[in-house]
Coordinates of C-alpha atoms in Angstrom, one line a residue:
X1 CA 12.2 16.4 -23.1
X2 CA 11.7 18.3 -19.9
X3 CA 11.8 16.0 -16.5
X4 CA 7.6 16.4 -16.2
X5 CA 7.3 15.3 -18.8
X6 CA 9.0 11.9 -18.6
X7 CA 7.3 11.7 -15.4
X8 CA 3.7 11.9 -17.3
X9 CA 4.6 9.4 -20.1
X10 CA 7.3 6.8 -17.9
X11 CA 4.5 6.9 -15.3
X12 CA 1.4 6.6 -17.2
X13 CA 3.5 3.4 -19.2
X14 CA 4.0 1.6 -16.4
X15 CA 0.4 1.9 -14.6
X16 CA -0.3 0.6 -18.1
X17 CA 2.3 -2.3 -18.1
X18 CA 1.1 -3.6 -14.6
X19 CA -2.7 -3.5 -15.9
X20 CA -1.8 -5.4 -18.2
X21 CA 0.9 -7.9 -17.4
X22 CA 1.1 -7.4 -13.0
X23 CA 3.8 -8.7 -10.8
X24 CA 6.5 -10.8 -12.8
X25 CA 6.5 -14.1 -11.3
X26 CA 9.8 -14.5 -11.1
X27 CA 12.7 -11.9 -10.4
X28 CA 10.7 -9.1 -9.1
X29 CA 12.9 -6.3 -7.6
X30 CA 11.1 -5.7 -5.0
X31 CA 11.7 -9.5 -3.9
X32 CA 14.8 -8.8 -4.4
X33 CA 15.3 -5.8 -2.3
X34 CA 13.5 -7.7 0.4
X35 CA 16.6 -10.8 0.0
X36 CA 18.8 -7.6 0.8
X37 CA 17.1 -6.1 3.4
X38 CA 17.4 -9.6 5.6
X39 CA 20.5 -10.2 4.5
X40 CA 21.5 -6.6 6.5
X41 CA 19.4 -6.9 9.1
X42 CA 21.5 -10.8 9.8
X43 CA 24.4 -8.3 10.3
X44 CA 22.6 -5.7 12.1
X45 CA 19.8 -7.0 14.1
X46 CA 19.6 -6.0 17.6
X47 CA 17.3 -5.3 20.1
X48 CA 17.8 -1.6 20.0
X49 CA 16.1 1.2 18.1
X50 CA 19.2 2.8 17.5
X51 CA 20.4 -0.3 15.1
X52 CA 16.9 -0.2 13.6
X53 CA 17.4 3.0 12.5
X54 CA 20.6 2.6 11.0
X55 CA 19.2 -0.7 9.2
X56 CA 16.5 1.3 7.7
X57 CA 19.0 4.0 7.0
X58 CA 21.4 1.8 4.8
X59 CA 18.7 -0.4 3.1
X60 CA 15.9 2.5 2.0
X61 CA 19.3 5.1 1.7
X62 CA 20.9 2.3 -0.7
X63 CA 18.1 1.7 -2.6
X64 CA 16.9 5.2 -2.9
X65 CA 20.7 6.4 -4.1
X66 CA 21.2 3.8 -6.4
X67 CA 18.2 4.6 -7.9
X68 CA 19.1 8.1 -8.3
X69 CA 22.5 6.9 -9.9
X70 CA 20.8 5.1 -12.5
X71 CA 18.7 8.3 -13.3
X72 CA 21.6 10.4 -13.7
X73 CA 23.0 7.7 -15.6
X74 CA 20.3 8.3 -18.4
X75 CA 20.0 12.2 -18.1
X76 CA 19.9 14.0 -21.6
X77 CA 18.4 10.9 -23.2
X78 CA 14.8 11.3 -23.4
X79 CA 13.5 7.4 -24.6
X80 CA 15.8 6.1 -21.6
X81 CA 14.1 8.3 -19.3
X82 CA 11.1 7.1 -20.2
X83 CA 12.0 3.6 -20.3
X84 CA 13.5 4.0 -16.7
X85 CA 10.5 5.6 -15.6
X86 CA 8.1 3.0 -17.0
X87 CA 10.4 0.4 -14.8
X88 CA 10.1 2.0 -11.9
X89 CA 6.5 2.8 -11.9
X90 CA 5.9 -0.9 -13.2
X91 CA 8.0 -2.8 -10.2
X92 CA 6.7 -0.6 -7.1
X93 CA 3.2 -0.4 -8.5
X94 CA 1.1 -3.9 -7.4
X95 CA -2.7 -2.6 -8.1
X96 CA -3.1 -5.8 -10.5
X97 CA -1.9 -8.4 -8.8
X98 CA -3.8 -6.6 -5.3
X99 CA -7.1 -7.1 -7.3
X100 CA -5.7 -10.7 -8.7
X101 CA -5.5 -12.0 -5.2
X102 CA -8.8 -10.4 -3.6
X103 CA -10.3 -11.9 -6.6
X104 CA -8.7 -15.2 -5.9
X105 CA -10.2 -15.5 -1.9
X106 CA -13.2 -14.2 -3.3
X107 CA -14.1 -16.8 -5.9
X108 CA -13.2 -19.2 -3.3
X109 CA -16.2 -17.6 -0.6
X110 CA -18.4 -17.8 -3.2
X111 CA -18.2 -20.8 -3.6
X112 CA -17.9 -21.8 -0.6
X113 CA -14.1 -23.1 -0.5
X114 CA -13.5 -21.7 2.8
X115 CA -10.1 -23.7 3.5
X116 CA -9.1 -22.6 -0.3
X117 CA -10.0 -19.1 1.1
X118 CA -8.0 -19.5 4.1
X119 CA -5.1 -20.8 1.9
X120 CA -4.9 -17.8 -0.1
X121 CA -5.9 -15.2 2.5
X122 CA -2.1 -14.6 3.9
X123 CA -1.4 -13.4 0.4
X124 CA -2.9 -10.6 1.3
X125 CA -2.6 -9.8 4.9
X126 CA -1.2 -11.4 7.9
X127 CA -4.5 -11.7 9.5
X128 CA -4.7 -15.8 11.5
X129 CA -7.0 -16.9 9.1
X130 CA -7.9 -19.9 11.1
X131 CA -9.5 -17.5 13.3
X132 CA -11.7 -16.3 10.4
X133 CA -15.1 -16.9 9.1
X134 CA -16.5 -16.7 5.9
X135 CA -18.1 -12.6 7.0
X136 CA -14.9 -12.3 9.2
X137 CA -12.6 -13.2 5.5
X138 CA -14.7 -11.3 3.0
X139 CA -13.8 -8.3 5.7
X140 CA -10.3 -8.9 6.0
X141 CA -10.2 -8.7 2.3
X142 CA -11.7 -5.7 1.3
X143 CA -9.8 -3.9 4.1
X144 CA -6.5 -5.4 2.5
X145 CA -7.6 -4.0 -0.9
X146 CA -8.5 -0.4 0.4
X147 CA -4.7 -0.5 2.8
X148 CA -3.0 -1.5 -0.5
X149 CA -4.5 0.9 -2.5
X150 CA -2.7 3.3 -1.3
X151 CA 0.4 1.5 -0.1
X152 CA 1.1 -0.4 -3.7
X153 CA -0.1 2.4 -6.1
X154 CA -1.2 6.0 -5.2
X155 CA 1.5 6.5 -2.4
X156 CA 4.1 5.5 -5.0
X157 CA 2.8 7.7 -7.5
X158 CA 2.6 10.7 -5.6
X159 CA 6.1 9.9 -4.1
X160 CA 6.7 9.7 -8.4
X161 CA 5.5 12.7 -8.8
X162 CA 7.9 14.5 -6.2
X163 CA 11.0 12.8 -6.9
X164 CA 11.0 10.9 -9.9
X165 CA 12.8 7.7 -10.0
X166 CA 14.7 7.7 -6.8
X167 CA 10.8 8.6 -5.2
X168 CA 8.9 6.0 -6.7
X169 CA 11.8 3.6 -5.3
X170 CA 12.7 5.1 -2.2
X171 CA 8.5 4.4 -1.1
X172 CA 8.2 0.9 -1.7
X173 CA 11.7 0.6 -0.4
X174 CA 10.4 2.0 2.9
X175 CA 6.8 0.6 2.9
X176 CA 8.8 -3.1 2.4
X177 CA 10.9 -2.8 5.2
X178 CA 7.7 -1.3 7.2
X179 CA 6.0 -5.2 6.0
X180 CA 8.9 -6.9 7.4
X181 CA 10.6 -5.2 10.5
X182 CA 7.8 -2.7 11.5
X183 CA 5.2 -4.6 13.0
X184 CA 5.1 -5.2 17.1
X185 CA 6.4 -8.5 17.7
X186 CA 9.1 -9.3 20.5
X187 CA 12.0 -9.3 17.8
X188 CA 10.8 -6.2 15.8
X189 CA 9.3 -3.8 18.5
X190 CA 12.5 -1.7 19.3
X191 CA 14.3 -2.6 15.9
X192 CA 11.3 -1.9 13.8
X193 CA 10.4 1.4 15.4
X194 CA 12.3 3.3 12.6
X195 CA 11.0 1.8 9.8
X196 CA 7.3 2.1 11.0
X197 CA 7.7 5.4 11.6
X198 CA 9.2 6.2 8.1
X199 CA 6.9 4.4 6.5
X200 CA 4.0 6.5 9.0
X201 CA 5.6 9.5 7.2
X202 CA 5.7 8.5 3.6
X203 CA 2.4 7.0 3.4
X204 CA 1.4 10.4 5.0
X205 CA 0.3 11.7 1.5
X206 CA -0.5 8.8 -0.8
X207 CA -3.2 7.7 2.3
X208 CA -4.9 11.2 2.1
X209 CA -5.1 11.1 -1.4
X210 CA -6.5 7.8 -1.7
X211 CA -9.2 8.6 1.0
X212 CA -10.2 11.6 -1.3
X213 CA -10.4 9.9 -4.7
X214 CA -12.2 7.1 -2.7
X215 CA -15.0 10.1 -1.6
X216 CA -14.6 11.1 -5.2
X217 CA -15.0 7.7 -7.5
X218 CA -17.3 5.5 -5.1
X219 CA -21.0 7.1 -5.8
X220 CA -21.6 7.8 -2.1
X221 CA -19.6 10.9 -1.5
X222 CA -21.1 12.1 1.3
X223 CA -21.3 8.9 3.1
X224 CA -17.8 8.2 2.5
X225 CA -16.6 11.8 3.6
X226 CA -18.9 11.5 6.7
X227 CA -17.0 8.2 7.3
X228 CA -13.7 9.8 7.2
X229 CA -14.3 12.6 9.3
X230 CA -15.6 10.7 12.2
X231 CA -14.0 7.7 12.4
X232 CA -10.2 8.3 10.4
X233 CA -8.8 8.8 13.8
X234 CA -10.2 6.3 15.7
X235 CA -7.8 3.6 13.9
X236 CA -4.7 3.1 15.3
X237 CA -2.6 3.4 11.8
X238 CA -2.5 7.2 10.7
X239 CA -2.5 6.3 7.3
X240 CA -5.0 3.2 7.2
X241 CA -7.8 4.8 9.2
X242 CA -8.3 7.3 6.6
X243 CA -8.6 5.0 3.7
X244 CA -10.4 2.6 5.4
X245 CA -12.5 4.6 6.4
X246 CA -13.4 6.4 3.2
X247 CA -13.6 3.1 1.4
X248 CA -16.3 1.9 4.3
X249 CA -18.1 5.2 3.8
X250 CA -18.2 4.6 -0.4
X251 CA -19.1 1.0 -0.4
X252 CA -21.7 1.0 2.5
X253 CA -20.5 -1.4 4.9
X254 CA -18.2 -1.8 8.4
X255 CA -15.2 -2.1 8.2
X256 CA -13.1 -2.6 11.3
X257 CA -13.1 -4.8 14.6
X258 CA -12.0 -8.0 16.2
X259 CA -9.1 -10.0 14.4
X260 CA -5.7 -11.3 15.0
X261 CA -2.5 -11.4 14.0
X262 CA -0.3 -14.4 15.0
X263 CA -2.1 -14.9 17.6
X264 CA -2.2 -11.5 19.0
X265 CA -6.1 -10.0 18.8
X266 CA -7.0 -6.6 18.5
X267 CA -10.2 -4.7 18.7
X268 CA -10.1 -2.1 16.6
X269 CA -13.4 0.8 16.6
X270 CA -15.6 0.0 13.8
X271 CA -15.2 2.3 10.8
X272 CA -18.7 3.6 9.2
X273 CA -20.2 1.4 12.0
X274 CA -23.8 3.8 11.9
X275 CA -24.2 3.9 8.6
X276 CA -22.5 0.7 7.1
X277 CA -23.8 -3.3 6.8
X278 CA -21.6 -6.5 7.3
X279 CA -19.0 -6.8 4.8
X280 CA -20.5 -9.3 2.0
X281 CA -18.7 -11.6 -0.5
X282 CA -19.8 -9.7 -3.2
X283 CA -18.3 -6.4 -1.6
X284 CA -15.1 -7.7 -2.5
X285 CA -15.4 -7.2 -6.0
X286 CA -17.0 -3.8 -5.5
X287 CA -13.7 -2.7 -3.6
X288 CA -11.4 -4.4 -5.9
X289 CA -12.7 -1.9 -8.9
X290 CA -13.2 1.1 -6.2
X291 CA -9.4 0.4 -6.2
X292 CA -8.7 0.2 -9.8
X293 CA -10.7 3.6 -10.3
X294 CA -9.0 5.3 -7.6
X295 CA -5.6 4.2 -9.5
X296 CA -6.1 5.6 -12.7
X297 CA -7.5 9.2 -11.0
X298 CA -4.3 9.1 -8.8
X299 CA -2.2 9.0 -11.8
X300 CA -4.2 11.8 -13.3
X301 CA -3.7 13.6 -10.2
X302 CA -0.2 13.3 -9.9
X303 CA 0.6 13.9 -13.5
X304 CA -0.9 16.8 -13.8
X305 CA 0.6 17.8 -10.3
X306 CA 4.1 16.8 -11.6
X307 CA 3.0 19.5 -15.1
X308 CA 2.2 22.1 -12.8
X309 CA 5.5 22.1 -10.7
X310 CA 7.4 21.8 -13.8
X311 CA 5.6 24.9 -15.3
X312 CA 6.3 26.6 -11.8
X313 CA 9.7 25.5 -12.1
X314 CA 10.0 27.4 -15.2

């Protein structure tokens, strides 16, 4: 069976398997990678981008080659390949359990838990959400859900599609370590530099690509595409202003502002600010299956992306 092929089917087998089933609740690789990851960064950790880099070196690099090892490992046997690929796809893929946990704050706001919301809000982000209200939550949720879209499904996809198994694990490899070393706290804003700019230029892709199956699957295409064009770079994350953006645009609302994180508040531009109302509970459910649709057409897009580079190849 040619390699496109057992992209199409181990990739389309997974998507299905985390549908169906999500995140295991115990022993999830990517958990594990992250036990790893701190486990170097105890040996490594100084305040120096230099060491930063070399931490994300060895810990994406490791991951990424082992990865590629096992691949090699099953080369010539077609079911395997498959099998390995359906793995993959299944453990670096989190759309379900994305939509489980919006869902979850959600039910809370409606009605009218707001300390259960607040509970369940770091889940998803690491927004203070003792700083939050209930319009403030409901916000900071549906921006989570378009962000994740692209970070826990159509980025690793795409990255799928171009490299196969060592691609789908090399991205959430690199968009983990980004979650725990890239952000700008005193500790992490030298070391971290590395992996937030690595995870800047892998998410490069999977963000545009979400954006544009967001203009394509949310019934306001214009509005969305409007959104993106004017406001995309106004947000300080190259890959998050797009999608956010394009997401505000398709669902109608503003997305965007005040919030904090750890005590730090920002004040971000409003995206779709013109055009858009306050975020509402209910918008939460409307971005939750904006995100499932925009799954499916990414692995459409990918698959038959990965066919026509195989037929080039050829």
């Amino acid at each position: 069976m040619r390699a496109d092929r057992i992209f199409v089917y181990g990739a389309a087998a997974g998507l299905i398997g985390d549908l169906l089933l999500g995140d295991p609740r115990r022993g999830h690789p990517v958990a594990a990678f992250g036990r790893a990851a701190a486990r170097v960064e105890s040996r490594l950790w100084r305040d120096h981008r230099g060491w930063g880099a070399l931490h994300a070196l060895v810990c994406a690099g490791g991951a990424a080659g082992a990865a590629a090892l096992t691949a090699h490992a099953v080369r010539g046997r077609p079911a395997a390949a498959v099998a390995l690929t359906a793995a993959a796809t299944w453990s670096v893929v989190g759309g379900t359990s994305l939509g489980r946990e919006a869902r979850a704050v959600g039910g809370s706001l409606a009605a009218g838990d707001v300390e259960a919301a607040r509970e369940r809000l770091p889940h998803l982000c690491g927004r203070d959400p003792q700083s939050l209200d209930t319009q403030q939550m409901a916000r900071a949720v549906v921006e989570s859900v378009a962000e994740n879209t692209s970070d826990a499904v159509v980025g690793a996809l795409v990255w799928g599609a171009l490299g196969g198994v060592p691609g789908l694990v090399a991205f959430r490899a690199v968009n983990t370590l980004d979650a725990m070393v890239g952000h700008r706290s005193p500790r992490y804003r030298r070391y971290g530099w590395a992996s937030a700019r690595l995870d800047d230029l892998a998410g490069w892709p999977g963000a545009r690509l979400t954006a544009a199956l967001a203009v394509a699957a949310g019934g306001r295409p214009r509005e969305a595409v409007r959104a993106w064009r004017a406001d995309a770079d106004r947000h300080p994350s190259p890959n998050a202003g797009p999608v956010e953006a394009a997401f505000a645009g398709a669902l109608g609302v503003r997305l965007g502002g005040t919030l904090a994180y750890g005590g730090r508040v920002e004040h971000r531009p409003v995206l779709n600010g013109e055009a858009g109302r306050e975020v509402r509970v209910s918008d939460i459910e409307r971005a939750v299956r904006l995100s499932r649709r925009v799954s499916v057409l990414a692995l459409a897009v990918c698959a038959a992306g990965r066919l026509a580079m195989g037929r080039r190849g050829r």
